[in-house]
Coordinates of C-alpha atoms in Angstrom, one line a residue:
X1 CA 72.8 38.8 -10.2
X2 CA 69.8 37.1 -8.6
X3 CA 67.6 37.9 -11.6
X4 CA 70.2 36.4 -13.9
X5 CA 70.3 33.1 -11.9
X6 CA 66.5 33.0 -11.9
X7 CA 66.2 33.6 -15.6
X8 CA 68.9 31.0 -16.3
X9 CA 67.1 28.4 -14.2
X10 CA 63.8 29.1 -15.9
X11 CA 65.5 28.6 -19.3
X12 CA 66.9 25.2 -18.1
X13 CA 63.5 24.1 -16.9
X14 CA 62.0 25.0 -20.4
X15 CA 64.7 22.8 -22.0
X16 CA 63.7 19.7 -19.8
X17 CA 60.8 17.5 -20.7
X18 CA 59.1 14.7 -18.7
X19 CA 58.8 11.3 -20.5
X20 CA 56.7 8.3 -19.4
X21 CA 57.4 4.9 -21.0
X22 CA 55.0 2.1 -20.5
X23 CA 56.8 -1.2 -20.1
X24 CA 55.8 -4.7 -21.2
X25 CA 54.4 -5.6 -17.7
X26 CA 52.2 -2.4 -17.8
X27 CA 54.3 -0.6 -15.3
X28 CA 55.7 2.9 -16.1
X29 CA 59.1 4.4 -16.2
X30 CA 59.3 8.2 -15.9
X31 CA 62.4 10.3 -16.5
X32 CA 63.4 13.8 -17.6
X33 CA 65.3 14.6 -20.8
X34 CA 66.9 17.7 -22.3
X35 CA 65.4 19.4 -25.3
X36 CA 68.2 18.2 -27.6
X37 CA 68.4 14.6 -26.2
X38 CA 68.6 11.9 -28.8
X39 CA 66.5 8.8 -28.9
X40 CA 69.6 6.7 -28.0
X41 CA 69.9 8.5 -24.6
X42 CA 66.3 7.7 -23.6
X43 CA 66.7 4.1 -24.7
X44 CA 69.9 3.6 -22.8
X45 CA 68.2 5.1 -19.7
X46 CA 65.4 2.6 -20.1
X47 CA 67.7 -0.4 -20.6
X48 CA 69.7 0.6 -17.6
X49 CA 66.5 0.7 -15.5
X50 CA 65.6 -2.8 -16.8
X51 CA 69.2 -4.1 -16.4
X52 CA 69.0 -5.2 -20.0
X53 CA 72.1 -5.9 -22.1
X54 CA 70.6 -7.7 -25.1
X55 CA 68.7 -4.6 -26.0
X56 CA 68.9 -4.6 -29.8
X57 CA 65.7 -6.6 -30.1
X58 CA 63.7 -3.8 -28.4
X59 CA 62.5 -0.3 -29.3
X60 CA 60.4 2.6 -28.2
X61 CA 57.1 3.2 -29.9
X62 CA 55.0 6.4 -29.9
X63 CA 52.0 7.9 -31.5
X64 CA 52.1 11.3 -33.2
X65 CA 49.3 13.9 -33.1
X66 CA 47.8 12.4 -36.3
X67 CA 47.4 9.0 -34.5
X68 CA 50.1 7.3 -36.6
X69 CA 52.5 5.0 -34.8
X70 CA 56.3 5.3 -35.2
X71 CA 59.4 3.7 -33.8
X72 CA 61.7 6.2 -32.1
X73 CA 64.8 6.8 -34.1
X74 CA 67.8 6.7 -31.9
X75 CA 69.9 9.2 -34.0
X76 CA 67.4 12.0 -33.9
X77 CA 66.0 14.3 -31.2
X78 CA 63.2 12.9 -29.1
X79 CA 61.3 16.2 -28.9
X80 CA 61.5 16.8 -32.7
X81 CA 60.2 13.3 -33.4
X82 CA 57.2 13.3 -31.1
X83 CA 55.8 16.7 -32.3
X84 CA 53.3 16.8 -29.4
X85 CA 53.0 18.7 -26.2
X86 CA 54.8 17.3 -23.1
X87 CA 54.6 15.3 -21.0
X88 CA 55.5 12.6 -23.6
X89 CA 54.1 9.1 -23.4
X90 CA 55.7 6.1 -25.2
X91 CA 55.8 2.3 -25.1
X92 CA 58.7 -0.1 -24.7
X93 CA 58.1 -3.1 -27.1
X94 CA 59.9 -5.8 -29.0
X95 CA 60.9 -4.4 -32.3
X96 CA 62.8 -7.3 -33.8
X97 CA 61.5 -10.7 -32.7
X98 CA 64.4 -13.1 -32.2
X99 CA 64.4 -16.0 -34.7
X100 CA 65.0 -18.4 -31.8
X101 CA 63.9 -16.8 -28.6
X102 CA 64.9 -19.8 -26.6
X103 CA 68.5 -19.2 -27.6
X104 CA 68.7 -15.7 -26.0
X105 CA 71.6 -15.5 -23.6
X106 CA 70.0 -14.0 -20.5
X107 CA 66.9 -14.8 -18.6
X108 CA 65.8 -11.2 -18.3
X109 CA 65.7 -10.9 -22.1
X110 CA 63.7 -14.1 -22.4
X111 CA 61.3 -12.8 -19.8
X112 CA 60.7 -9.5 -21.7
X113 CA 60.1 -11.4 -25.0
X114 CA 57.8 -13.7 -23.1
X115 CA 55.8 -10.7 -22.0
X116 CA 55.6 -9.3 -25.5
X117 CA 54.4 -12.6 -27.0
X118 CA 51.9 -13.0 -24.1
X119 CA 50.5 -9.6 -25.2
X120 CA 50.4 -10.8 -28.8
X121 CA 48.3 -13.8 -27.7
X122 CA 46.0 -11.6 -25.6
X123 CA 45.4 -9.1 -28.4
X124 CA 44.7 -11.7 -31.1
X125 CA 47.9 -11.2 -33.1
X126 CA 49.3 -14.6 -32.4
X127 CA 46.9 -17.2 -33.9
X128 CA 47.0 -20.9 -33.1
X129 CA 45.0 -24.1 -32.8
X130 CA 42.9 -24.7 -29.7
X131 CA 45.3 -27.4 -28.4
X132 CA 48.3 -25.1 -28.8
X133 CA 46.3 -22.2 -27.2
X134 CA 45.5 -24.3 -24.1
X135 CA 49.2 -25.3 -23.8
X136 CA 50.4 -21.7 -24.1
X137 CA 47.9 -20.5 -21.5
X138 CA 48.9 -23.3 -19.1
X139 CA 52.6 -22.2 -19.4
X140 CA 51.6 -18.7 -18.6
X141 CA 49.5 -19.9 -15.6
X142 CA 52.4 -22.0 -14.3
X143 CA 54.9 -19.2 -14.7
X144 CA 52.8 -16.7 -12.9
X145 CA 51.0 -18.6 -10.1
X146 CA 53.2 -21.7 -9.8
X147 CA 52.1 -25.3 -9.1
X148 CA 48.4 -26.2 -8.8
X149 CA 47.3 -26.0 -5.1
X150 CA 43.7 -27.2 -4.3
X151 CA 43.7 -25.0 -1.3
X152 CA 44.5 -21.9 -3.3
X153 CA 43.0 -22.7 -6.7
X154 CA 39.3 -23.7 -6.5
X155 CA 37.2 -25.1 -9.3
X156 CA 37.2 -22.8 -12.3
X157 CA 40.3 -20.9 -11.2
X158 CA 41.6 -20.6 -14.8
X159 CA 38.5 -18.6 -15.8
X160 CA 39.7 -15.7 -13.6
X161 CA 42.5 -15.0 -16.0
X162 CA 42.3 -13.5 -19.5
X163 CA 44.7 -15.2 -21.9
X164 CA 42.9 -14.4 -25.1
X165 CA 40.4 -11.9 -26.4
X166 CA 37.6 -14.4 -25.6
X167 CA 37.6 -18.1 -24.7
X168 CA 35.1 -20.8 -23.9
X169 CA 34.4 -22.8 -20.8
X170 CA 35.7 -25.9 -22.6
X171 CA 39.1 -24.2 -23.3
X172 CA 39.3 -23.0 -19.7
X173 CA 38.9 -26.6 -18.4
X174 CA 41.6 -27.8 -20.9
X175 CA 44.0 -25.1 -19.6
X176 CA 43.4 -26.1 -16.0
X177 CA 43.8 -29.8 -16.8
X178 CA 47.2 -29.2 -18.4
X179 CA 48.3 -26.9 -15.6
X180 CA 47.4 -29.6 -13.0
X181 CA 48.7 -32.7 -14.6
X182 CA 51.6 -31.8 -16.9
X183 CA 53.4 -28.7 -15.7
X184 CA 53.8 -29.4 -12.0
X185 CA 57.3 -28.6 -10.7
X186 CA 58.3 -26.2 -13.5
X187 CA 59.9 -23.0 -12.3
X188 CA 58.8 -19.6 -13.9
X189 CA 61.9 -19.5 -16.0
X190 CA 61.4 -23.0 -17.3
X191 CA 57.7 -22.4 -18.1
X192 CA 58.6 -19.1 -19.9
X193 CA 61.3 -21.0 -21.9
X194 CA 58.8 -23.7 -22.9
X195 CA 56.3 -21.0 -23.8
X196 CA 58.8 -19.3 -26.1
X197 CA 59.7 -22.6 -27.8
X198 CA 56.1 -23.4 -28.5
X199 CA 55.3 -19.8 -29.7
X200 CA 58.2 -19.8 -32.1
X201 CA 56.7 -22.7 -34.1
X202 CA 53.4 -20.9 -34.8
X203 CA 52.8 -19.3 -38.2
X204 CA 52.1 -15.9 -37.0
X205 CA 55.0 -15.6 -34.6
X206 CA 56.5 -12.1 -34.8
X207 CA 53.8 -10.7 -37.0
X208 CA 52.7 -7.1 -36.6
X209 CA 50.3 -6.6 -39.5
X210 CA 49.9 -3.3 -41.4
X211 CA 46.5 -2.8 -43.1
X212 CA 46.6 -2.2 -46.8
X213 CA 44.7 -2.8 -50.1
X214 CA 46.0 -4.6 -53.2
X215 CA 45.6 -3.2 -56.7
X216 CA 42.2 -4.8 -57.0
X217 CA 41.0 -3.0 -53.9
X218 CA 40.9 -6.1 -51.7
X219 CA 41.9 -5.8 -48.0
X220 CA 45.4 -7.1 -47.2
X221 CA 47.7 -7.2 -44.2
X222 CA 51.5 -6.9 -44.6
X223 CA 53.9 -8.0 -42.0
X224 CA 57.6 -8.5 -41.5
X225 CA 58.9 -11.6 -39.6
X226 CA 62.3 -12.9 -38.7
X227 CA 62.1 -15.2 -41.7
X228 CA 60.7 -12.9 -44.4
X229 CA 57.8 -10.8 -45.7
X230 CA 54.2 -12.0 -45.3
X231 CA 51.0 -10.9 -47.0
X232 CA 47.7 -12.0 -45.4
X233 CA 44.6 -11.5 -47.6
X234 CA 41.0 -12.3 -46.9
X235 CA 41.7 -15.3 -44.6
X236 CA 44.8 -16.8 -46.1
X237 CA 48.5 -16.2 -46.5
X238 CA 48.9 -15.3 -50.2
X239 CA 52.6 -14.5 -50.1
X240 CA 55.6 -15.5 -48.1
X241 CA 58.9 -14.1 -49.4
X242 CA 62.2 -14.9 -47.8
X243 CA 64.5 -12.0 -47.0
X244 CA 67.1 -13.1 -49.5
X245 CA 64.5 -12.8 -52.2
X246 CA 63.5 -9.2 -51.4
X247 CA 65.6 -6.9 -53.6
X248 CA 64.0 -3.5 -53.0
X249 CA 61.4 -1.7 -50.9
X250 CA 59.9 1.5 -52.2
X251 CA 57.0 3.8 -51.6
X252 CA 55.4 6.8 -53.3
X253 CA 52.6 8.6 -51.5
X254 CA 50.1 5.8 -50.4
X255 CA 51.6 3.2 -52.7
X256 CA 54.1 0.6 -51.4
X257 CA 56.2 -1.5 -53.8
X258 CA 58.0 -4.7 -53.0
X259 CA 60.5 -6.0 -55.6
X260 CA 61.2 -9.7 -55.5
X261 CA 63.7 -11.8 -57.3
X262 CA 63.0 -15.5 -57.1
X263 CA 64.5 -18.7 -58.7
X264 CA 65.1 -18.9 -62.5
X265 CA 65.5 -15.1 -62.5
X266 CA 61.8 -14.5 -62.0
X267 CA 61.2 -10.9 -61.0
X268 CA 58.0 -9.8 -59.3
X269 CA 56.8 -6.4 -58.1
X270 CA 54.0 -6.5 -55.5
X271 CA 52.0 -3.2 -55.1
X272 CA 49.8 -2.3 -52.2
X273 CA 48.0 0.9 -51.1
X274 CA 48.2 2.1 -47.5
X275 CA 45.4 4.2 -45.9
X276 CA 47.6 7.3 -45.6
X277 CA 51.0 8.5 -46.9
X278 CA 52.2 8.5 -43.3
X279 CA 51.1 4.9 -42.8
X280 CA 52.9 3.9 -46.1
X281 CA 56.1 5.6 -45.0
X282 CA 56.0 3.8 -41.6
X283 CA 55.5 0.5 -43.4
X284 CA 58.5 1.3 -45.7
X285 CA 60.7 2.2 -42.7
X286 CA 59.7 -1.0 -40.9
X287 CA 60.5 -3.0 -44.0
X288 CA 63.9 -1.4 -44.4
X289 CA 64.9 -2.0 -40.8
X290 CA 63.7 -5.6 -40.7
X291 CA 65.4 -6.5 -43.9
X292 CA 68.7 -5.0 -42.7
X293 CA 68.5 -6.6 -39.2
X294 CA 67.7 -10.1 -40.4
X295 CA 69.4 -10.3 -43.8
X296 CA 72.8 -8.6 -43.5
X297 CA 75.9 -10.1 -42.1
X298 CA 77.4 -6.9 -40.7
X299 CA 76.1 -3.5 -39.8
X300 CA 78.9 -2.0 -42.0
X301 CA 76.9 -3.3 -45.0
X302 CA 73.9 -1.1 -44.2
X303 CA 73.3 1.6 -46.8
X304 CA 71.1 4.7 -46.9
X305 CA 68.0 3.8 -48.8
X306 CA 66.0 6.3 -50.8
X307 CA 62.4 6.1 -52.1
X308 CA 63.1 8.7 -54.8
X309 CA 62.9 8.1 -58.5
X310 CA 65.4 9.1 -61.2
X311 CA 64.9 12.9 -61.2
X312 CA 63.1 13.9 -57.9
X313 CA 64.3 13.5 -54.4
X314 CA 62.1 11.4 -52.0
X315 CA 62.5 10.1 -48.5
X316 CA 65.9 8.8 -47.3
X317 CA 66.3 6.4 -44.4
X318 CA 69.2 4.4 -42.9
X319 CA 69.0 1.7 -40.3
X320 CA 71.3 2.7 -37.4
X321 CA 71.6 -0.4 -35.2
X322 CA 73.4 -3.7 -35.2
X323 CA 72.2 -6.7 -37.3
X324 CA 71.0 -10.1 -35.8
X325 CA 74.2 -12.0 -36.4
X326 CA 76.2 -9.3 -34.6
X327 CA 73.7 -9.3 -31.7
X328 CA 74.1 -13.0 -31.3
X329 CA 77.9 -12.8 -31.3
X330 CA 77.8 -10.0 -28.8
X331 CA 75.4 -11.9 -26.5
X332 CA 77.7 -14.9 -26.4
X333 CA 80.3 -12.7 -24.8
X334 CA 78.1 -11.6 -21.9
X335 CA 79.7 -12.8 -18.6
X336 CA 77.9 -11.5 -15.5
X337 CA 75.8 -12.7 -12.7
X338 CA 72.2 -13.1 -13.9
X339 CA 70.2 -10.0 -12.9
X340 CA 67.3 -10.4 -10.5
X341 CA 64.0 -10.5 -12.2
X342 CA 60.9 -9.0 -10.6
X343 CA 58.1 -10.8 -12.2
X344 CA 54.7 -9.2 -12.3
X345 CA 51.8 -11.3 -11.0
X346 CA 48.9 -12.3 -13.2
X347 CA 46.8 -9.2 -13.1
X348 CA 44.1 -7.9 -15.4
X349 CA 45.4 -6.0 -18.3
X350 CA 44.9 -2.3 -18.2
X351 CA 44.4 -2.2 -21.9
X352 CA 41.2 -4.2 -21.6
X353 CA 39.3 -3.5 -18.4
X354 CA 35.9 -4.2 -19.9
X355 CA 36.3 -7.9 -20.5
X356 CA 38.9 -9.0 -17.9
X357 CA 36.3 -10.9 -16.0
X358 CA 33.5 -10.7 -18.4
X359 CA 31.1 -13.6 -18.9
X360 CA 31.9 -16.4 -21.3
X361 CA 29.7 -16.6 -24.4
X362 CA 28.9 -20.2 -23.7
X363 CA 27.7 -19.5 -20.2
X364 CA 25.1 -16.8 -21.2
X365 CA 21.5 -17.6 -22.1
X366 CA 20.5 -17.2 -25.7
X367 CA 18.1 -14.3 -24.8
X368 CA 21.0 -12.3 -23.5
X369 CA 23.5 -13.3 -26.2
X370 CA 23.1 -10.1 -28.2
X371 CA 23.9 -7.9 -25.1
X372 CA 27.0 -10.0 -24.4
X373 CA 28.1 -9.5 -28.1
X374 CA 27.8 -5.7 -27.6
X375 CA 29.8 -5.9 -24.3
X376 CA 32.6 -7.9 -25.9
X377 CA 32.6 -5.6 -28.9
X378 CA 33.4 -2.8 -26.5
X379 CA 36.2 -4.8 -25.0
X380 CA 37.6 -5.7 -28.4
X381 CA 37.7 -2.1 -29.3
X382 CA 39.8 -1.4 -26.2
X383 CA 42.2 -4.1 -27.2
X384 CA 43.9 -2.0 -29.8
X385 CA 47.4 -2.4 -28.5
X386 CA 48.2 -2.7 -32.2
X387 CA 46.5 -1.0 -35.0
X388 CA 46.2 -4.1 -37.0
X389 CA 44.7 -7.6 -36.7
X390 CA 45.0 -10.6 -38.9
X391 CA 41.8 -11.2 -41.0
X392 CA 39.8 -14.2 -39.8
X393 CA 36.5 -15.9 -40.4
X394 CA 34.2 -18.0 -38.3
X395 CA 33.6 -21.7 -38.4
X396 CA 32.1 -24.3 -36.2
X397 CA 34.0 -27.0 -34.4
X398 CA 32.9 -29.4 -37.2
X399 CA 35.0 -27.3 -39.6
X400 CA 32.0 -26.3 -41.8
X401 CA 31.9 -22.7 -42.7
X402 CA 29.1 -20.6 -41.4
X403 CA 27.3 -17.8 -43.2
X404 CA 28.1 -14.2 -42.6
X405 CA 26.6 -12.4 -39.6
X406 CA 24.0 -10.8 -41.9
X407 CA 22.4 -14.2 -42.3
X408 CA 21.2 -14.0 -38.8
X409 CA 23.1 -17.0 -37.4
X410 CA 25.9 -15.2 -35.7
X411 CA 25.0 -16.3 -32.2
X412 CA 26.5 -19.7 -32.1
X413 CA 28.4 -20.3 -29.0
X414 CA 30.7 -23.0 -30.3
X415 CA 32.7 -21.1 -33.0
X416 CA 36.3 -20.5 -33.4
X417 CA 37.9 -18.2 -35.9
X418 CA 40.3 -20.0 -38.3
X419 CA 42.6 -19.2 -41.2
X420 CA 41.8 -21.3 -44.3
X421 CA 43.6 -24.6 -45.0
X422 CA 45.5 -23.2 -47.9
X423 CA 46.7 -20.3 -45.8
X424 CA 49.2 -22.0 -43.5
X425 CA 50.8 -25.4 -43.7
X426 CA 51.3 -27.9 -42.2
X427 CA 48.6 -27.0 -39.7
X428 CA 45.8 -24.4 -39.7
X429 CA 46.3 -21.4 -37.6
X430 CA 43.2 -21.2 -35.4
X431 CA 42.2 -18.5 -33.0
X432 CA 41.8 -20.3 -29.6
X433 CA 38.5 -18.6 -28.8
X434 CA 35.1 -18.1 -30.3
X435 CA 34.9 -14.6 -31.8
X436 CA 31.7 -13.0 -32.9
X437 CA 32.2 -12.3 -36.6
X438 CA 30.3 -9.0 -36.7
X439 CA 32.3 -7.6 -33.7
X440 CA 35.6 -8.6 -35.4
X441 CA 34.5 -7.0 -38.7
X442 CA 33.7 -3.7 -37.0
X443 CA 37.0 -3.7 -35.1
X444 CA 38.9 -4.4 -38.4
X445 CA 37.0 -1.6 -40.2
X446 CA 37.8 0.9 -37.5
X447 CA 41.4 -0.1 -37.4
X448 CA 41.8 0.1 -41.2
X449 CA 40.2 3.5 -41.4
X450 CA 42.6 4.8 -38.8
X451 CA 45.6 3.3 -40.7
X452 CA 47.6 3.6 -37.5
X453 CA 47.5 2.1 -34.1
X454 CA 45.5 3.7 -31.3
X455 CA 47.1 6.2 -29.0
X456 CA 48.7 5.3 -25.8
X457 CA 45.7 6.6 -23.9
X458 CA 43.4 4.2 -25.8
X459 CA 45.7 1.4 -24.7
X460 CA 45.2 2.3 -21.1
X461 CA 41.4 2.5 -21.0
X462 CA 38.5 1.6 -23.1
X463 CA 36.7 4.4 -24.9
X464 CA 35.0 2.4 -27.5
X465 CA 31.3 2.6 -28.2
X466 CA 29.1 0.2 -30.2
X467 CA 28.6 1.5 -33.7
X468 CA 25.2 1.3 -35.4
X469 CA 24.6 -0.3 -38.8
X470 CA 24.6 3.2 -40.5
X471 CA 27.9 4.0 -38.8
X472 CA 29.4 0.8 -40.0
X473 CA 28.3 1.6 -43.5
X474 CA 29.8 5.0 -43.2
X475 CA 33.1 3.5 -41.9
X476 CA 33.2 1.3 -44.9
X477 CA 32.7 4.3 -47.2
X478 CA 35.5 6.2 -45.5
X479 CA 37.8 3.2 -45.8
X480 CA 37.1 3.1 -49.6
X481 CA 37.8 6.8 -49.8
X482 CA 41.1 6.4 -48.0
X483 CA 42.4 4.0 -50.7
X484 CA 41.7 5.5 -54.1
X485 CA 43.5 2.5 -55.7
X486 CA 40.4 0.5 -54.8
X487 CA 38.3 2.0 -57.6
X488 CA 40.7 3.3 -60.2
X489 CA 44.1 1.6 -60.0
X490 CA 44.6 1.6 -63.8
X491 CA 43.8 5.3 -64.1
X492 CA 46.3 6.0 -61.3
X493 CA 49.0 4.0 -63.1
X494 CA 48.3 6.0 -66.4
X495 CA 48.5 9.3 -64.6
X496 CA 51.8 8.3 -63.0
X497 CA 53.2 7.4 -66.3
X498 CA 52.1 10.7 -67.9
X499 CA 53.7 12.6 -65.0
X500 CA 56.9 10.7 -65.3
X501 CA 57.1 11.5 -69.1
X502 CA 56.4 15.2 -68.4
X503 CA 59.1 15.2 -65.8
X504 CA 61.6 13.7 -68.2
X505 CA 60.8 16.2 -70.9
X506 CA 61.1 19.2 -68.4
X507 CA 64.5 17.9 -67.1
X508 CA 65.8 17.3 -70.7
X509 CA 64.8 20.8 -71.8
X510 CA 66.4 22.3 -68.7
X511 CA 69.6 20.5 -69.3
X512 CA 69.7 21.6 -73.0
X513 CA 69.1 25.2 -71.9
X514 CA 71.9 25.1 -69.4
X515 CA 74.3 23.7 -72.0
X516 CA 73.3 26.4 -74.5
X517 CA 74.1 29.1 -71.9
X518 CA 77.4 27.5 -71.1
X519 CA 78.3 27.4 -74.8
X520 CA 77.4 31.1 -75.4
X521 CA 79.5 32.1 -72.4
X522 CA 82.5 30.1 -73.7
X523 CA 82.4 31.4 -77.2
X524 CA 81.0 34.9 -76.9
X525 CA 82.1 36.3 -73.6
X526 CA 85.5 37.7 -72.5
X527 CA 85.4 36.2 -69.0
X528 CA 88.9 35.3 -68.1
X529 CA 88.2 32.5 -65.6
X530 CA 90.7 29.6 -65.2
X531 CA 88.0 27.0 -65.8
X532 CA 86.8 28.7 -69.1
X533 CA 90.4 29.5 -70.2
X534 CA 91.4 25.8 -69.9
X535 CA 88.5 24.7 -72.0
X536 CA 89.1 27.4 -74.7
X537 CA 92.7 26.3 -75.1
X538 CA 91.9 22.6 -75.9
X539 CA 92.3 21.6 -79.6
X540 CA 88.8 20.1 -79.6
X541 CA 87.2 23.3 -78.5
X542 CA 89.2 25.4 -81.1
X543 CA 88.2 23.0 -83.9
X544 CA 84.5 23.2 -82.8
X545 CA 84.7 27.0 -82.5
X546 CA 86.1 27.7 -86.0
X547 CA 84.7 24.8 -88.1
X548 CA 81.1 24.6 -86.6
X549 CA 80.2 27.4 -84.3
X550 CA 81.3 30.4 -86.5
X551 CA 79.6 29.0 -89.7
X552 CA 76.4 28.3 -87.7
X553 CA 76.5 31.8 -86.2
X554 CA 76.9 33.4 -89.6
X555 CA 74.0 31.4 -91.0
X556 CA 71.7 32.5 -88.2
X557 CA 72.8 36.1 -88.6
X558 CA 72.1 36.0 -92.3
X559 CA 68.7 34.5 -91.8
X560 CA 67.8 37.1 -89.1
X561 CA 68.9 40.0 -91.4
X562 CA 66.8 38.7 -94.3
X563 CA 63.8 38.4 -92.1
X564 CA 64.3 41.9 -90.7
X565 CA 64.7 43.4 -94.2
X566 CA 61.6 41.5 -95.4
X567 CA 59.6 43.0 -92.5
X568 CA 60.9 46.5 -93.3
X569 CA 60.0 46.2 -97.0
X570 CA 56.5 45.1 -96.2

C-alpha cells in the first residue's frame, strides 16, 4: 500500500512543472502547473496575481530552443508549446497596444502599459524628437521619484537614471529642467497618464518590428500597430496600410505575402522574406491576431485562417480572444474599488547592466572615445529585449547627413539618429540620444541573423562581445545566406510557378484515375451496395451504359484482338 502511494506521488510530481514569468517591472512570478495545463490557466494565475481585469491587451511571450520568440497560445498546452526542459521561463508583455492608452478604465492597467512603453523607450523601439524625449523622461522621473527636492536631488541627478540607450549631457540637463519647473505637484498616476498621452502621438507607438527583406534583397522591418500595418525600410516608412485595407495575410516557407485593396479597386500584393520559416510563421500569426483584434467588431466574426494553397494543406490558425471593441465595452462595466498599486522605484534595468551608469559620450576625451564606443556596443548588445530595431542613420544637430562610419568620422559626440523627412510626417521621428552608427549597424546585423529575439537569459544579463571587422563581414554573409530571395527572387518565383503547375497536373491525373475506377466498378462489377444500386437505376446512367459505354468497350476489345492477332502472326 505504501509503495503504491509513493509511486502515485512520484507520478504527480513528474506531471508538475515550475514556471517563472518575468513581469514588466523586472520582478518575477513563480508558480507550478500541471502537465496538461492550458495557456489560459497560466495567464489567469498571472492576472490574478497582478489584480488585473483589463487583461486582453497583455500576453505571455517565450523563446523556443531555436531562439525564436512566440506568444503563448491560451487554447494549447503550455508544456507542448515550450518544447524545452523545465523550469520554464517566460515574459509578461503588452501584446496589443491600446489605441488610446489614456482611455483605459483602471489605473493598474495604465501603469502596466506605462511600464511597457518605458521599456520601448529604453530599448530604442520608441523613436521621438529630442524635445519629446526630454518630456517623456521627465514624466518618468516625476512618476518614480516625485517632486524635485534640492536636498535629495543634487546637481546632475538625472544622469543617474537610464531612460534611453544613450543620451547626452545636454539632454540630461533638459530633462532635469522640465522636472524642476513644469511637473511639480503631479502625482505618479497623473505623470503616467501624461506620459501615455504623449507616447500615443509618436509615429512608432506600438511598433514591434520584425526583420525581413523585400524582393530586391533590401532590409526591411515589418510591424503591426493599433492603426495598421507598417513597413520601415532603410531609414523611412515606405508603407502604412490601414487595417480595413488589408484583405489577406499569407506565408509560404520564408515568404510573407500581404494582400491590400485600396481605393478605386486598386489591389497590391506586398512580398517579404523572413530569415527563417519559423520567423515567417511567427510574423504571420502576429498579423492575423492584430488584424482580428483591431479590425473586427465582434469576436464571433473571427474565422480560422489557413496559409494553404488550392491543393495542399498549410498552417491553420485562429485568434481565440476578444476584439478591441468588446474589451472597451467590458471595461466600461468594471465597478470595483481601485486596486492598490505597488510601484517599483527607479532602478537600473537588469537587461542592461553594462551601461546603466556608463559615461556619456560627450563627457569622454577624444583619445578614449573608441574605448567608450566598444563599451556602449556591449551594452547595446545586451539591450535585446526585442529581436528587432527600427533602422536609423546618424546626423548632426545641424541636420546635415554624415558619412558612414567607414569614412573615419564616426566619433562625433553631437549626433542623434533620425528617420528621414519623407519617412514620418508631420514631424521627424528622432532618437533622443547620440548613437554610434557602427555599433548600431553591428547590433542590427546580429539581430537580423538571429531572426528572433534573444532568449530570456540574454534579457537578464549581458553576454555580448565586440565583434571584429572579419566577424562583421561574416555576419553579413550569413544574413544574405538566410534570405535567398536577396539574390534570386525571380528564379524562386519561376520555380514556384513550375511546382504549382506540376501539382495541378498530378491532382488532375489522380482525379481522372479515381473517376475511371469508379466507372469500372459501376459498370463491370456485381457489387450490390445501396449507393451503387441507386446510381445504376437512374435513367441517365442506363442511357450512358447502353449508348456510350458498351460501344466504347466493344471498340476497345476489337482493337485489342486485332493487335494480339497481329503479334501472333508476326
